[in-house]
Structure formats: structure tokens, C-alpha cells
């Protein structure tokens, strides 16, 4: 089992657009083989902070996710909405990779 935590800093005026794009990506991702959970959470203290929390059966299941059309569409939308590059942590039993 692996986890991915992706922290996003959103431009305040682009929150609604990012959330709409995320909903489509979430729906598609939940249908992917090996996906256990894929959710977007909003910070209760900072409305510009959002966090995707993902759970995958293994690293091999995560690999194809970045090539799916729903993920690519979200990436295009997010590029306009983010105020900073995302922080992505991939958590496995052996280590935590931060990108």
C-alpha cells in the first residue's frame, strides 16, 4: 500500500475552477485499477490550501495515473489555478519521497 499527499496552494479567485476540475479527476481516478481512495480536502484555516490524499495498492498502480486523460485535464486546469508548485509526497513502507 502506498499513499500520495499532494498539497496545493490555490489562487483565491480560482478556487471554484480548481474544485470543479478536481471533481472530474476524482471521479475518473476512483475507477482506475489499483486506486483505493482519492479525495480532495480543504484547509479549515487557510482557504488557499487544498490537499489531495490518495491511496494506491502499490507503486505500479500509481504509475499509469499520470497518463490518464482525466489527470492531464486536471493538470491543465490546475496550472491556471495554482499560486505555487504543488508539494507531492509519496509515502511507502520504506520511505517518503517529496517532490
Tab-separated table of N, CA, C and O in Angstrom:
chain	number	residue	atom	x	y	z
A	1	UNK	N	0.843	-1.176	0.000
A	1	UNK	CA	0.000	0.000	0.000
A	1	UNK	C	0.888	1.240	0.000
A	1	UNK	O	1.888	1.283	0.709
A	2	UNK	N	0.526	2.222	-0.821
A	2	UNK	CA	1.236	3.498	-0.799
A	2	UNK	C	0.218	4.628	-0.688
A	2	UNK	O	-0.960	4.461	-1.031
A	3	UNK	N	0.715	5.765	-0.217
A	3	UNK	CA	-0.109	6.960	-0.091
A	3	UNK	C	0.565	8.096	-0.838
A	3	UNK	O	1.790	8.182	-0.890
A	4	UNK	N	-0.244	8.971	-1.388
A	4	UNK	CA	0.252	10.191	-2.008
A	4	UNK	C	-0.495	11.344	-1.344
A	4	UNK	O	-1.725	11.309	-1.219
A	5	UNK	N	0.267	12.344	-0.907
A	5	UNK	CA	-0.309	13.554	-0.345
A	5	UNK	C	0.187	14.714	-1.195
A	5	UNK	O	1.387	14.983	-1.239
A	6	UNK	N	-0.729	15.356	-1.894
A	6	UNK	CA	-0.380	16.473	-2.775
A	6	UNK	C	-1.004	17.743	-2.222
A	6	UNK	O	-2.228	17.875	-2.170
A	7	UNK	N	-0.151	18.668	-1.776
A	7	UNK	CA	-0.620	19.921	-1.188
A	7	UNK	C	-0.582	21.015	-2.250
A	7	UNK	O	0.452	21.239	-2.882
A	8	UNK	N	-1.718	21.678	-2.436
A	8	UNK	CA	-1.865	22.700	-3.455
A	8	UNK	C	-2.129	24.065	-2.821
A	8	UNK	O	-2.907	24.158	-1.869
A	9	UNK	N	-1.514	25.087	-3.363
A	9	UNK	CA	-1.804	26.461	-2.961
A	9	UNK	C	-2.542	27.108	-4.121
A	9	UNK	O	-1.990	27.271	-5.212
A	10	UNK	N	-3.789	27.457	-3.883
A	10	UNK	CA	-4.687	27.920	-4.937
A	10	UNK	C	-4.833	29.442	-4.894
A	10	UNK	O	-4.935	30.030	-3.808
A	11	UNK	N	-4.864	30.054	-6.070
A	11	UNK	CA	-5.185	31.479	-6.142
A	11	UNK	C	-6.616	31.646	-5.626
A	11	UNK	O	-7.518	30.908	-6.062
A	12	UNK	N	-6.847	32.572	-4.698
A	12	UNK	CA	-8.190	32.695	-4.092
A	12	UNK	C	-9.314	32.819	-5.115
A	12	UNK	O	-10.375	32.203	-4.948
A	13	UNK	N	-9.085	33.562	-6.179
A	13	UNK	CA	-10.136	33.780	-7.169
A	13	UNK	C	-10.356	32.567	-8.084
A	13	UNK	O	-11.302	32.546	-8.882
A	14	UNK	N	-9.503	31.531	-7.953
A	14	UNK	CA	-9.580	30.356	-8.826
A	14	UNK	C	-10.051	29.093	-8.091
A	14	UNK	O	-10.038	28.009	-8.664
A	15	UNK	N	-10.445	29.239	-6.822
A	15	UNK	CA	-10.842	28.067	-6.028
A	15	UNK	C	-11.961	27.265	-6.696
A	15	UNK	O	-11.881	26.048	-6.812
A	16	UNK	N	-13.011	27.950	-7.117
A	16	UNK	CA	-14.166	27.255	-7.700
A	16	UNK	C	-13.768	26.490	-8.953
A	16	UNK	O	-14.218	25.359	-9.171
A	17	UNK	N	-12.926	27.099	-9.779
A	17	UNK	CA	-12.484	26.433	-11.008
A	17	UNK	C	-11.646	25.190	-10.686
A	17	UNK	O	-11.807	24.141	-11.309
A	18	UNK	N	-10.769	25.304	-9.696
A	18	UNK	CA	-9.948	24.154	-9.321
A	18	UNK	C	-10.817	23.027	-8.770
A	18	UNK	O	-10.647	21.861	-9.130
A	19	UNK	N	-11.762	23.366	-7.912
A	19	UNK	CA	-12.639	22.342	-7.322
A	19	UNK	C	-13.454	21.644	-8.405
A	19	UNK	O	-13.602	20.417	-8.403
A	20	UNK	N	-13.959	22.391	-9.372
A	20	UNK	CA	-14.729	21.786	-10.466
A	20	UNK	C	-13.862	20.820	-11.269
A	20	UNK	O	-14.290	19.697	-11.588
A	21	UNK	N	-12.644	21.217	-11.573
A	21	UNK	CA	-11.733	20.335	-12.315
A	21	UNK	C	-11.366	19.117	-11.479
A	21	UNK	O	-11.248	17.999	-12.002
A	22	UNK	N	-11.190	19.310	-10.193
A	22	UNK	CA	-10.828	18.201	-9.303
A	22	UNK	C	-11.937	17.159	-9.243
A	22	UNK	O	-11.656	15.959	-9.205
A	23	UNK	N	-13.182	17.590	-9.243
A	23	UNK	CA	-14.305	16.642	-9.165
A	23	UNK	C	-14.264	15.661	-10.329
A	23	UNK	O	-14.497	14.467	-10.154
A	24	UNK	N	-13.963	16.160	-11.526
A	24	UNK	CA	-13.876	15.280	-12.700
A	24	UNK	C	-12.702	14.312	-12.567
A	24	UNK	O	-12.813	13.133	-12.875
A	25	UNK	N	-11.587	14.828	-12.086
A	25	UNK	CA	-10.403	13.991	-11.918
A	25	UNK	C	-10.646	12.921	-10.850
A	25	UNK	O	-10.265	11.758	-11.019
A	26	UNK	N	-11.286	13.306	-9.774
A	26	UNK	CA	-11.580	12.361	-8.681
A	26	UNK	C	-12.459	11.228	-9.202
A	26	UNK	O	-12.184	10.052	-8.947
A	27	UNK	N	-13.507	11.573	-9.922
A	27	UNK	CA	-14.421	10.545	-10.446
A	27	UNK	C	-13.684	9.562	-11.345
A	27	UNK	O	-13.869	8.343	-11.238
A	28	UNK	N	-12.836	10.069	-12.238
A	28	UNK	CA	-12.080	9.190	-13.130
A	28	UNK	C	-11.058	8.351	-12.395
A	28	UNK	O	-10.893	7.160	-12.667
A	29	UNK	N	-10.366	8.963	-11.455
A	29	UNK	CA	-9.307	8.255	-10.727
A	29	UNK	C	-9.872	7.118	-9.889
A	29	UNK	O	-9.254	6.056	-9.794
A	30	UNK	N	-11.017	7.326	-9.303
A	30	UNK	CA	-11.609	6.268	-8.467
A	30	UNK	C	-11.963	5.021	-9.266
A	30	UNK	O	-12.170	3.956	-8.696
A	31	UNK	N	-12.000	5.143	-10.598
A	31	UNK	CA	-12.272	3.993	-11.462
A	31	UNK	C	-10.998	3.287	-11.915
A	31	UNK	O	-11.064	2.234	-12.541
A	32	UNK	N	-9.842	3.864	-11.621
A	32	UNK	CA	-8.585	3.282	-12.077
A	32	UNK	C	-8.242	2.006	-11.309
A	32	UNK	O	-8.462	1.944	-10.091
A	33	UNK	N	-7.676	1.005	-12.005
A	33	UNK	CA	-7.233	-0.204	-11.311
A	33	UNK	C	-6.181	0.144	-10.259
A	33	UNK	O	-5.277	0.943	-10.510
A	34	UNK	N	-6.332	-0.398	-9.081
A	34	UNK	CA	-5.353	-0.201	-8.017
A	34	UNK	C	-5.597	1.006	-7.145
A	34	UNK	O	-4.920	1.194	-6.135
A	35	UNK	N	-6.572	1.859	-7.507
A	35	UNK	CA	-6.878	3.001	-6.651
A	35	UNK	C	-7.781	2.546	-5.516
A	35	UNK	O	-8.795	1.898	-5.741
A	36	UNK	N	-7.389	2.894	-4.305
A	36	UNK	CA	-8.169	2.542	-3.121
A	36	UNK	C	-8.980	3.753	-2.658
A	36	UNK	O	-10.143	3.635	-2.295
A	37	UNK	N	-8.363	4.936	-2.671
A	37	UNK	CA	-9.040	6.164	-2.252
A	37	UNK	C	-8.381	7.354	-2.931
A	37	UNK	O	-7.172	7.345	-3.193
A	38	UNK	N	-9.183	8.381	-3.204
A	38	UNK	CA	-8.675	9.590	-3.861
A	38	UNK	C	-9.620	10.720	-3.477
A	38	UNK	O	-10.753	10.777	-3.945
A	39	UNK	N	-9.179	11.584	-2.584
A	39	UNK	CA	-10.046	12.628	-2.048
A	39	UNK	C	-9.332	13.968	-1.998
A	39	UNK	O	-8.113	14.030	-1.799
A	40	UNK	N	-10.097	15.040	-2.140
A	40	UNK	CA	-9.580	16.396	-2.018
A	40	UNK	C	-10.134	16.991	-0.734
A	40	UNK	O	-11.337	16.931	-0.475
A	41	UNK	N	-9.244	17.585	0.057
A	41	UNK	CA	-9.633	18.213	1.322
A	41	UNK	C	-9.228	19.680	1.300
A	41	UNK	O	-8.169	20.027	0.780
A	42	UNK	N	-10.075	20.511	1.895
A	42	UNK	CA	-9.778	21.928	2.018
A	42	UNK	C	-9.328	22.223	3.440
A	42	UNK	O	-9.886	21.702	4.397
A	43	UNK	N	-8.338	23.089	3.579
A	43	UNK	CA	-7.881	23.502	4.895
A	43	UNK	C	-9.000	24.255	5.611
A	43	UNK	O	-9.705	25.052	4.998
A	44	UNK	N	-9.148	24.010	6.908
A	44	UNK	CA	-10.147	24.740	7.686
A	44	UNK	C	-9.613	26.086	8.163
A	44	UNK	O	-10.371	26.914	8.650
A	45	UNK	N	-8.309	26.303	8.027
A	45	UNK	CA	-7.716	27.558	8.484
A	45	UNK	C	-7.206	28.448	7.355
A	45	UNK	O	-6.984	29.633	7.558
A	46	UNK	N	-7.009	27.889	6.159
A	46	UNK	CA	-6.478	28.666	5.042
A	46	UNK	C	-7.197	28.246	3.766
A	46	UNK	O	-6.923	27.172	3.207
A	47	UNK	N	-8.109	29.064	3.255
A	47	UNK	CA	-8.891	28.676	2.078
A	47	UNK	C	-8.075	28.522	0.798
A	47	UNK	O	-8.583	28.016	-0.195
A	48	UNK	N	-6.809	28.923	0.817
A	48	UNK	CA	-5.983	28.744	-0.375
A	48	UNK	C	-5.233	27.407	-0.366
A	48	UNK	O	-4.551	27.087	-1.338
A	49	UNK	N	-5.344	26.645	0.708
A	49	UNK	CA	-4.639	25.367	0.822
A	49	UNK	C	-5.613	24.207	0.622
A	49	UNK	O	-6.635	24.116	1.312
A	50	UNK	N	-5.273	23.329	-0.312
A	50	UNK	CA	-6.064	22.126	-0.574
A	50	UNK	C	-5.111	20.948	-0.640
A	50	UNK	O	-3.957	21.103	-1.057
A	51	UNK	N	-5.600	19.790	-0.227
A	51	UNK	CA	-4.741	18.608	-0.175
A	51	UNK	C	-5.469	17.414	-0.781
A	51	UNK	O	-6.582	17.074	-0.368
A	52	UNK	N	-4.826	16.804	-1.774
A	52	UNK	CA	-5.286	15.510	-2.271
A	52	UNK	C	-4.644	14.436	-1.403
A	52	UNK	O	-3.435	14.466	-1.157
A	53	UNK	N	-5.441	13.495	-0.942
A	53	UNK	CA	-4.935	12.334	-0.216
A	53	UNK	C	-5.343	11.115	-1.038
A	53	UNK	O	-6.532	10.887	-1.277
A	54	UNK	N	-4.331	10.391	-1.480
A	54	UNK	CA	-4.555	9.243	-2.360
A	54	UNK	C	-4.035	7.973	-1.703
A	54	UNK	O	-3.035	8.008	-0.990
A	55	UNK	N	-4.696	6.883	-1.991
A	55	UNK	CA	-4.234	5.579	-1.523
A	55	UNK	C	-4.275	4.629	-2.720
A	55	UNK	O	-5.292	4.543	-3.418
A	56	UNK	N	-3.146	3.958	-2.935
A	56	UNK	CA	-2.991	3.037	-4.065
A	56	UNK	C	-2.514	1.689	-3.554
A	56	UNK	O	-1.808	1.610	-2.555
A	57	UNK	N	-2.887	0.630	-4.270
A	57	UNK	CA	-2.471	-0.723	-3.867
A	57	UNK	C	-0.954	-0.859	-3.872
A	57	UNK	O	-0.394	-1.532	-3.015
A	58	UNK	N	-0.293	-0.217	-4.859
A	58	UNK	CA	1.165	-0.312	-4.958
A	58	UNK	C	1.673	0.759	-5.925
A	58	UNK	O	0.879	1.463	-6.561
A	59	UNK	N	2.986	0.887	-6.022
A	59	UNK	CA	3.599	1.889	-6.897
A	59	UNK	C	3.237	1.624	-8.353
A	59	UNK	O	3.026	2.560	-9.134
A	60	UNK	N	3.134	0.382	-8.734
A	60	UNK	CA	2.806	0.034	-10.119
A	60	UNK	C	1.411	0.542	-10.500
A	60	UNK	O	1.184	0.932	-11.651
A	61	UNK	N	0.476	0.548	-9.568
A	61	UNK	CA	-0.871	1.054	-9.849
A	61	UNK	C	-0.860	2.570	-10.014
A	61	UNK	O	-1.620	3.119	-10.809
A	62	UNK	N	0.010	3.250	-9.281
A	62	UNK	CA	0.094	4.707	-9.371
A	62	UNK	C	0.669	5.165	-10.709
A	62	UNK	O	0.240	6.175	-11.258
A	63	UNK	N	1.617	4.426	-11.256
A	63	UNK	CA	2.321	4.838	-12.469
A	63	UNK	C	1.426	5.301	-13.604
A	63	UNK	O	1.616	6.404	-14.138
A	64	UNK	N	0.439	4.529	-14.025
A	64	UNK	CA	-0.402	4.926	-15.162
A	64	UNK	C	-1.308	6.136	-14.882
A	64	UNK	O	-1.807	6.764	-15.813
A	65	UNK	N	-1.520	6.470	-13.625
A	65	UNK	CA	-2.427	7.567	-13.264
A	65	UNK	C	-2.055	8.874	-13.963
A	65	UNK	O	-2.916	9.578	-14.496
A	66	UNK	N	-0.779	9.201	-13.998
A	66	UNK	CA	-0.334	10.446	-14.597
A	66	UNK	C	-0.528	10.521	-16.102
A	66	UNK	O	-0.449	11.603	-16.692
A	67	UNK	N	-0.830	9.402	-16.723
A	67	UNK	CA	-1.018	9.359	-18.173
A	67	UNK	C	-2.494	9.354	-18.573
A	67	UNK	O	-2.812	9.387	-19.761
A	68	UNK	N	-3.390	9.309	-17.590
A	68	UNK	CA	-4.819	9.268	-17.907
A	68	UNK	C	-5.308	10.628	-18.393
A	68	UNK	O	-4.761	11.677	-18.026
A	69	UNK	N	-6.328	10.614	-19.203
A	69	UNK	CA	-6.855	11.873	-19.743
A	69	UNK	C	-7.467	12.737	-18.638
A	69	UNK	O	-7.324	13.961	-18.662
A	70	UNK	N	-8.139	12.128	-17.660
A	70	UNK	CA	-8.742	12.949	-16.603
A	70	UNK	C	-7.675	13.636	-15.754
A	70	UNK	O	-7.855	14.774	-15.324
A	71	UNK	N	-6.525	12.977	-15.558
A	71	UNK	CA	-5.445	13.606	-14.801
A	71	UNK	C	-4.793	14.723	-15.613
A	71	UNK	O	-4.491	15.800	-15.095
A	72	UNK	N	-4.579	14.474	-16.902
A	72	UNK	CA	-3.990	15.506	-17.760
A	72	UNK	C	-4.901	16.742	-17.829
A	72	UNK	O	-4.424	17.880	-17.795
A	73	UNK	N	-6.219	16.517	-17.930
A	73	UNK	CA	-7.173	17.632	-17.970
A	73	UNK	C	-7.114	18.427	-16.667
A	73	UNK	O	-7.132	19.664	-16.677
A	74	UNK	N	-7.003	17.716	-15.543
A	74	UNK	CA	-6.880	18.415	-14.270
A	74	UNK	C	-5.583	19.218	-14.222
A	74	UNK	O	-5.565	20.357	-13.754
A	75	UNK	N	-4.516	18.648	-14.709
A	75	UNK	CA	-3.231	19.348	-14.722
A	75	UNK	C	-3.288	20.644	-15.509
A	75	UNK	O	-2.732	21.659	-15.088
A	76	UNK	N	-3.981	20.619	-16.651
A	76	UNK	CA	-4.122	21.837	-17.450
A	76	UNK	C	-4.924	22.893	-16.693
A	76	UNK	O	-4.573	24.073	-16.681
A	77	UNK	N	-5.986	22.470	-16.040
A	77	UNK	CA	-6.808	23.412	-15.268
A	77	UNK	C	-6.044	23.928	-14.056
A	77	UNK	O	-6.066	25.122	-13.756
A	78	UNK	N	-5.352	23.033	-13.364
A	78	UNK	CA	-4.625	23.416	-12.151
A	78	UNK	C	-3.519	24.409	-12.459
A	78	UNK	O	-3.244	25.309	-11.656
A	79	UNK	N	-2.899	24.295	-13.621
A	79	UNK	CA	-1.803	25.205	-13.987
A	79	UNK	C	-2.262	26.659	-13.940
A	79	UNK	O	-1.484	27.547	-13.592
A	80	UNK	N	-3.520	26.907	-14.252
A	80	UNK	CA	-4.055	28.270	-14.224
A	80	UNK	C	-4.485	28.684	-12.812
A	80	UNK	O	-4.609	29.869	-12.540
A	81	UNK	N	-4.721	27.700	-11.964
A	81	UNK	CA	-5.321	27.969	-10.657
A	81	UNK	C	-4.335	28.034	-9.501
A	81	UNK	O	-4.667	28.571	-8.435
A	82	UNK	N	-3.157	27.484	-9.665
A	82	UNK	CA	-2.219	27.381	-8.551
A	82	UNK	C	-1.347	28.622	-8.410
A	82	UNK	O	-0.883	29.185	-9.393
A	83	UNK	N	-1.108	29.009	-7.171
A	83	UNK	CA	-0.256	30.152	-6.860
A	83	UNK	C	1.192	29.729	-6.649
A	83	UNK	O	2.081	30.575	-6.602
A	84	UNK	N	1.433	28.426	-6.508
A	84	UNK	CA	2.778	27.886	-6.268
A	84	UNK	C	2.802	26.448	-6.771
A	84	UNK	O	1.749	25.817	-6.906
A	85	UNK	N	3.985	25.911	-7.033
A	85	UNK	CA	4.065	24.498	-7.428
A	85	UNK	C	3.529	23.601	-6.304
A	85	UNK	O	3.690	23.915	-5.124
A	86	UNK	N	2.879	22.498	-6.672
A	86	UNK	CA	2.378	21.591	-5.632
A	86	UNK	C	3.522	20.884	-4.923
A	86	UNK	O	4.601	20.694	-5.479
A	87	UNK	N	3.280	20.506	-3.694
A	87	UNK	CA	4.218	19.666	-2.931
A	87	UNK	C	3.622	18.272	-2.929
A	87	UNK	O	2.495	18.068	-2.470
A	88	UNK	N	4.366	17.319	-3.458
A	88	UNK	CA	3.858	15.953	-3.570
A	88	UNK	C	4.728	15.024	-2.742
A	88	UNK	O	5.944	14.975	-2.931
A	89	UNK	N	4.099	14.296	-1.835
A	89	UNK	CA	4.787	13.324	-1.003
A	89	UNK	C	4.260	11.939	-1.353
A	89	UNK	O	3.048	11.722	-1.351
A	90	UNK	N	5.161	11.030	-1.681
A	90	UNK	CA	4.796	9.642	-1.955
A	90	UNK	C	5.305	8.819	-0.789
A	90	UNK	O	6.513	8.760	-0.538
A	91	UNK	N	4.380	8.221	-0.084
A	91	UNK	CA	4.696	7.534	1.163
A	91	UNK	C	4.547	6.028	0.953
A	91	UNK	O	3.465	5.541	0.640
A	92	UNK	N	5.657	5.315	1.103
A	92	UNK	CA	5.674	3.860	1.003
A	92	UNK	C	6.151	3.299	2.334
A	92	UNK	O	6.658	4.050	3.172
A	93	UNK	N	6.030	2.009	2.537
A	93	UNK	CA	6.528	1.447	3.797
A	93	UNK	C	8.034	1.688	3.993
A	93	UNK	O	8.504	1.765	5.117
A	94	UNK	N	8.772	1.861	2.903
A	94	UNK	CA	10.223	2.001	3.007
A	94	UNK	C	10.682	3.438	3.208
A	94	UNK	O	11.706	3.678	3.835
A	95	UNK	N	9.924	4.420	2.641
A	95	UNK	CA	10.418	5.798	2.692
A	95	UNK	C	9.323	6.780	2.302
A	95	UNK	O	8.250	6.397	1.843
A	96	UNK	N	9.657	8.065	2.447
A	96	UNK	CA	8.795	9.156	1.992
A	96	UNK	C	9.591	9.956	0.977
A	96	UNK	O	10.674	10.458	1.268
A	97	UNK	N	9.070	10.042	-0.250
A	97	UNK	CA	9.679	10.865	-1.301
A	97	UNK	C	8.920	12.163	-1.404
A	97	UNK	O	7.678	12.146	-1.488
A	98	UNK	N	9.616	13.284	-1.408
A	98	UNK	CA	8.995	14.590	-1.547
A	98	UNK	C	9.437	15.182	-2.869
A	98	UNK	O	10.629	15.246	-3.162
A	99	UNK	N	8.464	15.607	-3.651
A	99	UNK	CA	8.750	16.190	-4.969
A	99	UNK	C	8.154	17.569	-5.051
A	99	UNK	O	7.185	17.890	-4.482
